Amino acid sequence: MEAPWNGEKVNLFIRSLAILFIICALIAFSGFLFALFESGEITLNNLGFRSVFGILSAPYCFLLFLKVAVTGYAPKSWIPWK
């Protein structure tokens, strides 16, 4: 199955949004690490489906947006690093 974007060139506005997403994701991840080191532990007692889905899809979205932000082109397949 072919990806719907298939290596298309993205315009400057979309590329800027991808860069903004990457910056926000890095700030959020650094805040998460700071909270982890400050408290010593993070409890994950009440994980629902939406939380698990978010945790599993976040790295994929990050890599997808990173590819667009760096190259200016959408990935040619569903896997961004291909």
PDB file of C-alpha atoms in Angstrom:
ATOM      1  CA  MET A   1       0.000   0.000   0.000  1.00  0.00           C
ATOM      2  CA  GLU A   2       1.453   3.309  -1.077  1.00  0.00           C
ATOM      3  CA  ALA A   3       1.478   6.365   1.160  1.00  0.00           C
ATOM      4  CA  PRO A   4      -0.875   9.157   0.034  1.00  0.00           C
ATOM      5  CA  TRP A   5       1.841  11.813   0.177  1.00  0.00           C
ATOM      6  CA  ASN A   6       4.494   9.804  -1.754  1.00  0.00           C
ATOM      7  CA  GLY A   7       7.465  12.179  -1.589  1.00  0.00           C
ATOM      8  CA  GLU A   8       5.685  15.430  -2.444  1.00  0.00           C
ATOM      9  CA  LYS A   9       7.468  18.721  -1.866  1.00  0.00           C
ATOM     10  CA  VAL A  10       5.885  20.657   1.006  1.00  0.00           C
ATOM     11  CA  ASN A  11       5.531  24.422   1.023  1.00  0.00           C
ATOM     12  CA  LEU A  12       7.303  26.736   3.458  1.00  0.00           C
ATOM     13  CA  PHE A  13       4.290  27.111   5.763  1.00  0.00           C
ATOM     14  CA  ILE A  14       3.945  23.346   6.297  1.00  0.00           C
ATOM     15  CA  ARG A  15       7.694  22.994   6.778  1.00  0.00           C
ATOM     16  CA  SER A  16       7.601  25.793   9.382  1.00  0.00           C
ATOM     17  CA  LEU A  17       4.792  24.002  11.215  1.00  0.00           C
ATOM     18  CA  ALA A  18       6.851  20.795  11.203  1.00  0.00           C
ATOM     19  CA  ILE A  19       9.825  22.676  12.671  1.00  0.00           C
ATOM     20  CA  LEU A  20       7.555  24.203  15.335  1.00  0.00           C
ATOM     21  CA  PHE A  21       6.208  20.737  16.190  1.00  0.00           C
ATOM     22  CA  ILE A  22       9.756  19.379  16.566  1.00  0.00           C
ATOM     23  CA  ILE A  23      10.733  22.267  18.859  1.00  0.00           C
ATOM     24  CA  CYS A  24       7.621  21.770  21.017  1.00  0.00           C
ATOM     25  CA  ALA A  25       8.192  18.015  21.195  1.00  0.00           C
ATOM     26  CA  LEU A  26      11.791  18.508  22.314  1.00  0.00           C
ATOM     27  CA  ILE A  27      10.708  20.994  25.001  1.00  0.00           C
ATOM     28  CA  ALA A  28       8.011  18.591  26.237  1.00  0.00           C
ATOM     29  CA  PHE A  29      10.430  15.658  26.301  1.00  0.00           C
ATOM     30  CA  SER A  30      13.048  17.680  28.184  1.00  0.00           C
ATOM     31  CA  GLY A  31      10.367  18.701  30.703  1.00  0.00           C
ATOM     32  CA  PHE A  32       9.425  15.047  31.091  1.00  0.00           C
ATOM     33  CA  LEU A  33      13.056  14.121  31.750  1.00  0.00           C
ATOM     34  CA  PHE A  34      13.408  16.982  34.234  1.00  0.00           C
ATOM     35  CA  ALA A  35      10.323  15.771  36.117  1.00  0.00           C
ATOM     36  CA  LEU A  36      11.665  12.216  36.072  1.00  0.00           C
ATOM     37  CA  PHE A  37      15.023  13.215  37.541  1.00  0.00           C
ATOM     38  CA  GLU A  38      13.462  15.574  40.073  1.00  0.00           C
ATOM     39  CA  SER A  39      10.938  13.103  41.511  1.00  0.00           C
ATOM     40  CA  GLY A  40      12.971   9.961  41.007  1.00  0.00           C
ATOM     41  CA  GLU A  41      10.087   7.959  39.605  1.00  0.00           C
ATOM     42  CA  ILE A  42       7.017   8.289  37.451  1.00  0.00           C
ATOM     43  CA  THR A  43       4.035   6.121  38.214  1.00  0.00           C
ATOM     44  CA  LEU A  44       1.888   4.842  35.391  1.00  0.00           C
ATOM     45  CA  ASN A  45      -0.990   3.413  37.380  1.00  0.00           C
ATOM     46  CA  ASN A  46      -3.945   4.725  35.397  1.00  0.00           C
ATOM     47  CA  LEU A  47      -3.062   4.224  31.750  1.00  0.00           C
ATOM     48  CA  GLY A  48      -6.064   4.213  29.458  1.00  0.00           C
ATOM     49  CA  PHE A  49      -6.251   3.341  25.779  1.00  0.00           C
ATOM     50  CA  ARG A  50      -5.745   6.963  24.726  1.00  0.00           C
ATOM     51  CA  SER A  51      -2.602   7.282  26.844  1.00  0.00           C
ATOM     52  CA  VAL A  52      -1.105   4.066  25.483  1.00  0.00           C
ATOM     53  CA  PHE A  53      -1.969   5.089  21.908  1.00  0.00           C
ATOM     54  CA  GLY A  54      -0.315   8.474  22.470  1.00  0.00           C
ATOM     55  CA  ILE A  55       2.821   6.914  23.927  1.00  0.00           C
ATOM     56  CA  LEU A  56       3.125   4.482  21.014  1.00  0.00           C
ATOM     57  CA  SER A  57       2.331   6.959  18.224  1.00  0.00           C
ATOM     58  CA  ALA A  58       4.471   9.872  19.483  1.00  0.00           C
ATOM     59  CA  PRO A  59       7.840   8.531  18.209  1.00  0.00           C
ATOM     60  CA  TYR A  60       6.377   7.806  14.763  1.00  0.00           C
ATOM     61  CA  CYS A  61       4.865  11.301  14.498  1.00  0.00           C
ATOM     62  CA  PHE A  62       8.113  12.846  15.700  1.00  0.00           C
ATOM     63  CA  LEU A  63      10.129  11.022  13.021  1.00  0.00           C
ATOM     64  CA  LEU A  64       7.580  11.867  10.338  1.00  0.00           C
ATOM     65  CA  PHE A  65       7.616  15.571  11.148  1.00  0.00           C
ATOM     66  CA  LEU A  66      11.410  15.549  11.536  1.00  0.00           C
ATOM     67  CA  LYS A  67      11.767  14.152   8.013  1.00  0.00           C
ATOM     68  CA  VAL A  68       9.508  16.902   6.626  1.00  0.00           C
ATOM     69  CA  ALA A  69      11.269  19.632   8.619  1.00  0.00           C
ATOM     70  CA  VAL A  70      14.777  18.597   7.564  1.00  0.00           C
ATOM     71  CA  THR A  71      14.265  17.663   3.918  1.00  0.00           C
ATOM     72  CA  GLY A  72      11.239  19.728   2.862  1.00  0.00           C
ATOM     73  CA  TYR A  73       9.712  16.627   1.247  1.00  0.00           C
ATOM     74  CA  ALA A  74       7.174  14.161   2.543  1.00  0.00           C
ATOM     75  CA  PRO A  75       8.446  10.592   2.948  1.00  0.00           C
ATOM     76  CA  LYS A  76       7.987   8.264  -0.018  1.00  0.00           C
ATOM     77  CA  SER A  77       6.526   5.492   2.128  1.00  0.00           C
ATOM     78  CA  TRP A  78       4.672   5.011   5.407  1.00  0.00           C
ATOM     79  CA  ILE A  79       8.019   4.536   7.127  1.00  0.00           C
ATOM     80  CA  PRO A  80       9.729   7.965   7.406  1.00  0.00           C
ATOM     81  CA  TRP A  81      13.309   6.682   7.615  1.00  0.00           C
ATOM     82  CA  LYS A  82      13.105   4.654   4.384  1.00  0.00           C
TER      83      LYS A  82
END
